[in-house]
Short mmCIF file of C-alpha atoms in Angstrom, two decimals:
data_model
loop_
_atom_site.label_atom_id
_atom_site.label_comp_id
_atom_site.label_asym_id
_atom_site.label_seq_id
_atom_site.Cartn_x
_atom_site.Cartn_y
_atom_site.Cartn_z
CA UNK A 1 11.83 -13.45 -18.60
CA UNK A 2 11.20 -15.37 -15.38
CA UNK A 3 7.84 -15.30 -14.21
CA UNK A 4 7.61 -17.19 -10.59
CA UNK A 5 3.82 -16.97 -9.34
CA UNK A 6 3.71 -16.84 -5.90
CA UNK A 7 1.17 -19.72 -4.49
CA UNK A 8 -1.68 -18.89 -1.70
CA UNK A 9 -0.97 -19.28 1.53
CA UNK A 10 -0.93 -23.11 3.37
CA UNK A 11 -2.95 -24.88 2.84
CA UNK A 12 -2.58 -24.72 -1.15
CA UNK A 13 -2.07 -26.72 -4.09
CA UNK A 14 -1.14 -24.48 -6.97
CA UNK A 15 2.10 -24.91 -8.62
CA UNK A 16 5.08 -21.93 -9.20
CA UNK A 17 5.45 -23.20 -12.81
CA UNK A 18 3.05 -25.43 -13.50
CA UNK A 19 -0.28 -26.57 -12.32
CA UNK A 20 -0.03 -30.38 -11.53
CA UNK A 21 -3.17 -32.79 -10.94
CA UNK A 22 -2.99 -33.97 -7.88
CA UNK A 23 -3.38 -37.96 -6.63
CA UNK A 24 -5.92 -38.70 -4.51
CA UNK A 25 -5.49 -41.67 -2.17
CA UNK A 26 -8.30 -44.03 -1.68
CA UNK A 27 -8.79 -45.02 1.77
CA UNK A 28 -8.53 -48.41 2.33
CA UNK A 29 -11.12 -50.61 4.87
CA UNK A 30 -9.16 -50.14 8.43
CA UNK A 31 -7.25 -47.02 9.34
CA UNK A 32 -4.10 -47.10 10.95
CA UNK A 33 -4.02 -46.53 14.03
CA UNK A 34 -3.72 -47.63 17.90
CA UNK A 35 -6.17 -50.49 17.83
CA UNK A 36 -5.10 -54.01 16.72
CA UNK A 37 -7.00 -55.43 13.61
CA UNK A 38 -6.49 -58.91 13.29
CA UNK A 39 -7.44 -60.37 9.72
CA UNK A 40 -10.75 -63.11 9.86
CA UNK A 41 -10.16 -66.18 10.24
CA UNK A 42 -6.94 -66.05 11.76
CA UNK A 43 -5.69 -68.93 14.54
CA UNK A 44 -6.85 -68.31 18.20
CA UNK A 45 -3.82 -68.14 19.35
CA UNK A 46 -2.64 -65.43 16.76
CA UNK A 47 -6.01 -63.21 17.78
CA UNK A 48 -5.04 -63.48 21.37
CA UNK A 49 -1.43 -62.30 20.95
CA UNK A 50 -0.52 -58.66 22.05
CA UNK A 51 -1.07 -56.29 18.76
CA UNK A 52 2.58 -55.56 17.71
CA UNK A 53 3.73 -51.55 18.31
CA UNK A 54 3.04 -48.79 15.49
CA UNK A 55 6.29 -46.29 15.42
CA UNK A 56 3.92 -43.69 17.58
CA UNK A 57 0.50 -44.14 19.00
CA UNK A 58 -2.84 -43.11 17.14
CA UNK A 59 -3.34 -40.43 20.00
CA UNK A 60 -0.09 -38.97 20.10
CA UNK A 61 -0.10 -38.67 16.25
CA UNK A 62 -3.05 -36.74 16.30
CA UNK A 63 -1.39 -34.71 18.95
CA UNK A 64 1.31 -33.44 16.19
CA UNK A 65 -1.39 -32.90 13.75
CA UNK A 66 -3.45 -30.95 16.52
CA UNK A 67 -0.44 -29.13 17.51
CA UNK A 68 1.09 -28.55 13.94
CA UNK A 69 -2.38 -27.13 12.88
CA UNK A 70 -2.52 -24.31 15.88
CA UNK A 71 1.12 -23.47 15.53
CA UNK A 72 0.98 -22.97 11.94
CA UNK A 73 -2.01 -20.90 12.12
CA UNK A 74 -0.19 -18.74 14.71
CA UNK A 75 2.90 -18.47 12.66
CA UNK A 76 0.92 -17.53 9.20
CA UNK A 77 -0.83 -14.63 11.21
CA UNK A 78 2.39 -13.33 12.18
CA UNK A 79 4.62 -14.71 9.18
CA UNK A 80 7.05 -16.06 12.06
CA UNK A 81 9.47 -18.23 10.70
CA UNK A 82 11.53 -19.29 13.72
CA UNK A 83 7.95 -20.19 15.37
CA UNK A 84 6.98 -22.23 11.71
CA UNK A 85 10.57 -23.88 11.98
CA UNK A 86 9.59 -25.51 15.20
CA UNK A 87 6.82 -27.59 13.49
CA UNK A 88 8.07 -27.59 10.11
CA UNK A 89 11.47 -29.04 8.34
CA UNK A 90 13.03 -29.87 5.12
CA UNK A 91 11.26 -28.59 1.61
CA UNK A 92 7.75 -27.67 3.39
CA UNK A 93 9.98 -25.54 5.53
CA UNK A 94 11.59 -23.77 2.84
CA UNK A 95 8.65 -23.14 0.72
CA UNK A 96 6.71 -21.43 3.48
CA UNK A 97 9.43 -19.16 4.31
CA UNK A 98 9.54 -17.73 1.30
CA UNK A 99 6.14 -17.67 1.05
CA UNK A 100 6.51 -14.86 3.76
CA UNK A 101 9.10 -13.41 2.10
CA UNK A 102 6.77 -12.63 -0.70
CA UNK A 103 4.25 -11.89 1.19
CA UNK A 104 4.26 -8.12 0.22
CA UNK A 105 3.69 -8.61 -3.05
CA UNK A 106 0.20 -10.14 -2.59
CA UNK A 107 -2.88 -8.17 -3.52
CA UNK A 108 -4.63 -6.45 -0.24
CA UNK A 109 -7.49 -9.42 -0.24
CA UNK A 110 -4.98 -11.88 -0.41
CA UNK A 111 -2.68 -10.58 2.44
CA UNK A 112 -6.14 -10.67 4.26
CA UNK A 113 -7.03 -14.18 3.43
CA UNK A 114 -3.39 -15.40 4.21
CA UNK A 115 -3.91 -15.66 7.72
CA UNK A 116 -7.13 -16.96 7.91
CA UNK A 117 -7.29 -19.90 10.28
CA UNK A 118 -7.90 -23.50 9.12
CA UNK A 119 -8.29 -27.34 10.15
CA UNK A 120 -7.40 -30.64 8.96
CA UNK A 121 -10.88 -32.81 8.75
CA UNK A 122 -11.17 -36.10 7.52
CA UNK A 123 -8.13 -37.41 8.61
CA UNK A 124 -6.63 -40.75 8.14
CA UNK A 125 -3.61 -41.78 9.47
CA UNK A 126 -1.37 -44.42 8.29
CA UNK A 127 1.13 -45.44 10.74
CA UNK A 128 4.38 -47.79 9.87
CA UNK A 129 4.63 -50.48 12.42
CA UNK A 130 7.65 -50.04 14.73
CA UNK A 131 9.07 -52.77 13.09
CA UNK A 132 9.70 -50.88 10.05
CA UNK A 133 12.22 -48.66 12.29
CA UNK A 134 10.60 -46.07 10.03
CA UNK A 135 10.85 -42.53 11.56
CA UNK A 136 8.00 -41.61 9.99
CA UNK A 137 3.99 -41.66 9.60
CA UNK A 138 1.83 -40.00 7.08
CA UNK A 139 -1.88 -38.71 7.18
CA UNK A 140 -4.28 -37.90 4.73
CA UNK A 141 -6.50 -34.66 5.23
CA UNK A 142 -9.27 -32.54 4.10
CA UNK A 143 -8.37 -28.18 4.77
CA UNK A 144 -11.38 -26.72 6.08
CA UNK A 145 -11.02 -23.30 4.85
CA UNK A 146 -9.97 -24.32 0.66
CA UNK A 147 -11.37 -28.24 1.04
CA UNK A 148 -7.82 -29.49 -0.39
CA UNK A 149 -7.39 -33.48 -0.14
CA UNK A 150 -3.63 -33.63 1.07
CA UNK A 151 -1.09 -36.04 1.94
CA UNK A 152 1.14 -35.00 4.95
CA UNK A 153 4.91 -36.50 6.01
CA UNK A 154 5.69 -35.88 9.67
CA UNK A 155 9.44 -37.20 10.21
CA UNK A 156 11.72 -36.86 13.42
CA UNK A 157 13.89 -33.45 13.36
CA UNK A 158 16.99 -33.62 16.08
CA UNK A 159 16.06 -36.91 16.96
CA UNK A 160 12.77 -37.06 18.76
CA UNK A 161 10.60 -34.05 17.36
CA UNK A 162 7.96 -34.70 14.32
CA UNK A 163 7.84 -31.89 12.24
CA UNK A 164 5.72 -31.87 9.11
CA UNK A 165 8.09 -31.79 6.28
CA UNK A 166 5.68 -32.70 2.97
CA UNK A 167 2.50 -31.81 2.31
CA UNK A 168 1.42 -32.99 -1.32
CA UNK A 169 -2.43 -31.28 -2.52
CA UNK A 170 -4.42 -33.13 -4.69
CA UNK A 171 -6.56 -31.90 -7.57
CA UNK A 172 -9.02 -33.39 -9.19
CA UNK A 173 -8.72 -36.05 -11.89
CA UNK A 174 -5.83 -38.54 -10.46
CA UNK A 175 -6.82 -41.50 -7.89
CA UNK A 176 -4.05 -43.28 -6.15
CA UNK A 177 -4.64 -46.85 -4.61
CA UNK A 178 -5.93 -47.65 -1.08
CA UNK A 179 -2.70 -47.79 1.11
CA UNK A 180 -1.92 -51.07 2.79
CA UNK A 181 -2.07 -52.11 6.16
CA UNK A 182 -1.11 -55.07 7.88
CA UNK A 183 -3.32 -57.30 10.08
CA UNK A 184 -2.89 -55.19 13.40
CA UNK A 185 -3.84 -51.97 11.17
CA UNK A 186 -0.33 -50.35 10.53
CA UNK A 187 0.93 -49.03 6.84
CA UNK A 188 2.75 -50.96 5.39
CA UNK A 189 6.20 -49.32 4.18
CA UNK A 190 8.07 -49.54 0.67
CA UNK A 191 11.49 -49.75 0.11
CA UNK A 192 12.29 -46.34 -1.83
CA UNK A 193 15.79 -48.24 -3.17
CA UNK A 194 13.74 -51.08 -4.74
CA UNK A 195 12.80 -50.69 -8.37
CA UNK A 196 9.42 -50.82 -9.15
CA UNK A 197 9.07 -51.69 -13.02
CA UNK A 198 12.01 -49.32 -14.45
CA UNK A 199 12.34 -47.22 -11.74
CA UNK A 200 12.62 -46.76 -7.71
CA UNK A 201 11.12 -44.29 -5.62
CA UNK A 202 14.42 -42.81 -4.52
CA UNK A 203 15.55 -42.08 -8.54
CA UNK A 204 11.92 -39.87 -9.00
CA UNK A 205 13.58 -36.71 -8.42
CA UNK A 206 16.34 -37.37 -11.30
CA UNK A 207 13.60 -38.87 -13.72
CA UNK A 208 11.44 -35.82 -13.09
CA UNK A 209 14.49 -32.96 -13.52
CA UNK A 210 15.13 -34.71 -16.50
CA UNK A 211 12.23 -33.53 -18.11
CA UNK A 212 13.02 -30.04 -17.29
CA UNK A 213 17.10 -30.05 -18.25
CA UNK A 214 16.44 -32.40 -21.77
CA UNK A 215 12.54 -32.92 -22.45
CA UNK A 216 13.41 -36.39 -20.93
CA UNK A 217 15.35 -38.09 -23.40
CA UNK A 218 17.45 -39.36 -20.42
CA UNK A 219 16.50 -40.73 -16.74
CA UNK A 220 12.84 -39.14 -17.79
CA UNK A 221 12.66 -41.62 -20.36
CA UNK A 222 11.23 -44.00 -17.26
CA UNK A 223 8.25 -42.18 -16.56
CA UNK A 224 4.81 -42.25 -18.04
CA UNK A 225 4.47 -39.08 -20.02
CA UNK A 226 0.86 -38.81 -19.78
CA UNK A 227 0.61 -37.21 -16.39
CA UNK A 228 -0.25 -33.40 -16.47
CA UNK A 229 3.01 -32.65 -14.24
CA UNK A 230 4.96 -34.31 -16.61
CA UNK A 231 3.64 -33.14 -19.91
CA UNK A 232 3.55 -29.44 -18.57
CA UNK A 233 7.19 -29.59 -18.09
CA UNK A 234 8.04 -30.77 -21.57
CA UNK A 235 5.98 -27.44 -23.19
CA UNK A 236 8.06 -25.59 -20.72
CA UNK A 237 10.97 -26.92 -21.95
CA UNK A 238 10.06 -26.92 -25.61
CA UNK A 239 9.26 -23.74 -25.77
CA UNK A 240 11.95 -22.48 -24.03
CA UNK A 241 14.26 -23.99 -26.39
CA UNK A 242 12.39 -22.65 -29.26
CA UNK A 243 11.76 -18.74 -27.97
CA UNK A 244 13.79 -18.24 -25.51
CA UNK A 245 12.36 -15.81 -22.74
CA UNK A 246 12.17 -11.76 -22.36
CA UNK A 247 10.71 -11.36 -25.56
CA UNK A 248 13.58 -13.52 -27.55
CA UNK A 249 15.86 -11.09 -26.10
CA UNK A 250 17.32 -14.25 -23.95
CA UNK A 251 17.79 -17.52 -23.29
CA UNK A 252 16.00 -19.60 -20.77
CA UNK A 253 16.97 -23.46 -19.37
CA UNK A 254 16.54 -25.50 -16.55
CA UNK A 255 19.55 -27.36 -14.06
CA UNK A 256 18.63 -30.11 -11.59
CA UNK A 257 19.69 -29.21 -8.42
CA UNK A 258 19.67 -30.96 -5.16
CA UNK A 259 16.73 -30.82 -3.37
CA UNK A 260 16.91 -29.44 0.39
CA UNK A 261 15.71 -33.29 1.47
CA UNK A 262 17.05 -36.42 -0.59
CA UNK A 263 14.84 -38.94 1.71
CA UNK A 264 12.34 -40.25 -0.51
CA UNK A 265 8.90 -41.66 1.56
CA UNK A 266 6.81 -44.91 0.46
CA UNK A 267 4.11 -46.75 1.17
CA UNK A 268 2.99 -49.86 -0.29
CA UNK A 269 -0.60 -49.90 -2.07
CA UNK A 270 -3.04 -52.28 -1.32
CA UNK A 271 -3.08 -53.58 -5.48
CA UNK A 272 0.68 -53.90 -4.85
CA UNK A 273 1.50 -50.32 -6.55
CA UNK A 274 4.03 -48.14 -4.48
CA UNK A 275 3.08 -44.36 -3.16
CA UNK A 276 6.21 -42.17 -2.93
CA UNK A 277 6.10 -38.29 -1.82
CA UNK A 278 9.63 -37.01 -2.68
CA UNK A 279 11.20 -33.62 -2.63
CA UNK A 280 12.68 -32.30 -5.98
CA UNK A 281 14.25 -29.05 -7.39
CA UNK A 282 15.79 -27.03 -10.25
CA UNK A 283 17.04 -23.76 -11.42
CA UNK A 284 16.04 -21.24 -14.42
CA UNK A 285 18.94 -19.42 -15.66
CA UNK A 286 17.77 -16.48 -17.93
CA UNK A 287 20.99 -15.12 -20.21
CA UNK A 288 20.58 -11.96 -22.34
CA UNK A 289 21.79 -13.20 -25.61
CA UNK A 290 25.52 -11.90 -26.42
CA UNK A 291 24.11 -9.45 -29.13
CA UNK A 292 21.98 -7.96 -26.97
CA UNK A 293 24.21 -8.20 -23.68
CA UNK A 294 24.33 -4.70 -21.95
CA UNK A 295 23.37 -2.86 -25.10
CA UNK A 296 20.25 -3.13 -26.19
CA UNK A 297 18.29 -5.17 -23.63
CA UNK A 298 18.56 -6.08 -19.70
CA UNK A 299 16.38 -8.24 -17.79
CA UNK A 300 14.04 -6.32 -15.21
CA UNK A 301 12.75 -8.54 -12.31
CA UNK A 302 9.22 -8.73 -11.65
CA UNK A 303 7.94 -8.54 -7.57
CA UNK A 304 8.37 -11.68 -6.68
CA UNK A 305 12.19 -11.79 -7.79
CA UNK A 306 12.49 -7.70 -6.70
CA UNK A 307 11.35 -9.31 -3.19
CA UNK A 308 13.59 -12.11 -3.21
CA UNK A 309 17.06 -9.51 -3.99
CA UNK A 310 17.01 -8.87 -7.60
CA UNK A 311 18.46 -6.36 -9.14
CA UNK A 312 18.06 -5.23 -13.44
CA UNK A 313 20.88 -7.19 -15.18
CA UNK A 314 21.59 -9.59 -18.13
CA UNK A 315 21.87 -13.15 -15.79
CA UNK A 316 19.04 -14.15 -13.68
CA UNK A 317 19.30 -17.55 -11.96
CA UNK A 318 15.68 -18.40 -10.38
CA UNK A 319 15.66 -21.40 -8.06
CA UNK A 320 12.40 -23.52 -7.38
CA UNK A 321 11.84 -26.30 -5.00
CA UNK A 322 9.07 -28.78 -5.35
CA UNK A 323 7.20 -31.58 -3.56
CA UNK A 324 5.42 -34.27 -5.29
CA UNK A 325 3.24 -37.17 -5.61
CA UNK A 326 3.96 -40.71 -7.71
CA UNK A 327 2.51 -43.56 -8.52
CA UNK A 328 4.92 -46.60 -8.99
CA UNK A 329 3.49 -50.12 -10.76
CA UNK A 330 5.52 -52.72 -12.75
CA UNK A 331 3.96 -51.16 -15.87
CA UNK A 332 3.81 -47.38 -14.92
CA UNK A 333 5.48 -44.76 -13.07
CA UNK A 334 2.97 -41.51 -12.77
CA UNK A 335 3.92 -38.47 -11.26
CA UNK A 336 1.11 -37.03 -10.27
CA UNK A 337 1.31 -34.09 -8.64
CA UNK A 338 3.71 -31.29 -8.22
CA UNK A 339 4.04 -28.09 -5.84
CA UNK A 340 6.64 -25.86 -6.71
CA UNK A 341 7.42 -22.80 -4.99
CA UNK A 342 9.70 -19.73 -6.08
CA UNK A 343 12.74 -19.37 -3.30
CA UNK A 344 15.48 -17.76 -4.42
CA UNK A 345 16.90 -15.44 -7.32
CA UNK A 346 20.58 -14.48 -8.10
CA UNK A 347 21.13 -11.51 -10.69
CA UNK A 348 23.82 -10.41 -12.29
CA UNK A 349 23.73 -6.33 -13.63
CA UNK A 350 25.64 -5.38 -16.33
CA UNK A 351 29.32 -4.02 -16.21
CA UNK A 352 29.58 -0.09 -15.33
CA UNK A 353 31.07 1.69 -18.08
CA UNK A 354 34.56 2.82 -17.26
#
């Protein structure tokens, strides 16, 4: 049957389904930022010309991370969701509020630990220039409390608001390349529509679902199938074809859904590699076999799904959402991490007699 695991609080890096290694991003030689950065050697006249714009000032960025760290601290202490969804947006959004959902099912210790406080160190920013018109910047940072590396998307919500609305965790294992900037210091953005080898950024999430809904003998066909992410979803799959779930007593496969967020982010890499952080999801339908159908066997939900609505019945449809970490070169295209979360169940009992 079903068996969502319900990740530790934020900041965290486990998966709901799988454990993915997570990329980290080497840091390249200047951070973006504020201050202008022209490269040596340039003309005179090019040093002396006013730095062009980033799409928000070093300072104020670190503003929204300052003020997106205290808030969600505040929010996690009191599992507030209206306070977390005026900082948050989009897939993080939805992950964390059913992390609170589930809260109750966590062990004593780990209802304790949930609302421990924590800071981003070690931050990086990397700021797209304002002539990107990207609405966007991302930063890489260090959580004090668990020491997760993570990569952080703050985009406008309602038109002038950053919110945080993907946080990626690296693991161990996976390097990503230094992120480019251009001579006055700003990130330099990717086009998520342009192919990159076989495949662009903004077709990840249908490559990646692939893999769950056929093994990827379709669109997942265009990703490397060495990544840990990757590779754990084919055993899922396979295994699933070949026994089923609840003991044989059912079936279990996997849909591609839509995720809550299509917008796919990039950023080019300093060897010429892309970085994309995309949002992705699916669902698990678990189907008592017809012999078996209100008879002999029912499915009985677990905590997580009891928590969530469900109810003992012979149809469980489990939905997952998922944010995640690729690298994109004209030879390779590496997912590299994945963080799924459990959000939602539908179950459907069996027929009363009579």
């Amino acid at each position: 049957m079903p068996s969502p695991t319900l990740r530790p609080p934020r900041p965290r890096h486990l998966s709901a389904v799988a454990l993915g290694i997570a990329a980290a991003i080497a840091l390249g030689a200047c951070s973006a930022g504020g201050t202008a950065h022209p490269s040596a050697g340039a003309p005179d006249a090019a040093r002396s010309a006013p730095a062009a714009r980033g799409v928000i000032t070093r300072a104020a960025a670190e503003a929204v991370l300052d003020h997106y760290q205290a808030t969600n601290n505040q929010a996690n202490a009191r599992r507030d969701t209206k306070l977390l969804a005026t900082i948050e947006a989009g897939t993080l959004y939805a992950q964390d509020a059913a992390d609170y959902k589930l809260f109750k099912t966590l062990s004593k210790s780990e209802q304790k630990d949930y609302g421990s406080p924590f800071t981003y160190v070690d931050r990086h920013l990397w700021i797209p220039p304002a002539s990107s018109h990207a609405t966007w910047f991302a930063a890489t940072v260090t959580a004090s409390t668990t020491k997760a590396h993570g990569l952080m998307i703050f985009d406008k919500e309602g038109g002038s608001t950053y919110k945080a609305v993907l946080i990626v965790y690296r693991d161990k294992g996976e390097s990503l390349p230094a992120i480019a900037v251009d001579r006055d210091g700003w990130a330099v953005v990717a086009d998520p529509a342009k192919k990159v080898g076989g495949i662009a950024p903004a077709g990840l999430h249908d490559a990646y679902e692939d893999v769950w809904q056929t093994g990827g003998s379709k669109e997942g066909t265009r990703l490397s199938a060495a990544t840990k992410p990757v590779k754990d979803a084919q055993r899922i799959y396979r295994t699933a074809q070949k026994r089923g779930t609840a003991d044989g007593y059912a079936t279990k496969k996997f849909f591609a859904t839509p995720p809550v967020s299509t917008k796919v982010y990039a950023l080019q890499g300093a060897d010429g590699s892309t970085v994309a952080v995309f949002s992705t999801a699916h669902k698990q339908e678990s189907l008592v076999k017809p012999q078996y159908r209100c008879k002999v066997a029912d499915i009985v939900p677990n905590a997580q799904q009891t928590a969530l609505g469900a109810a003992r019945g012979f149809l469980f449809t489990d939905r997952f959402l998922g944010q995640a970490l690729a690298s994109l070169t004209s030879r390779s295209a590496r997912i590299t991490d994945v963080d799924w979360q459990f959000t939602g169940v539908q179950s459907v009992p069996c027929p009363r007699a009579g």
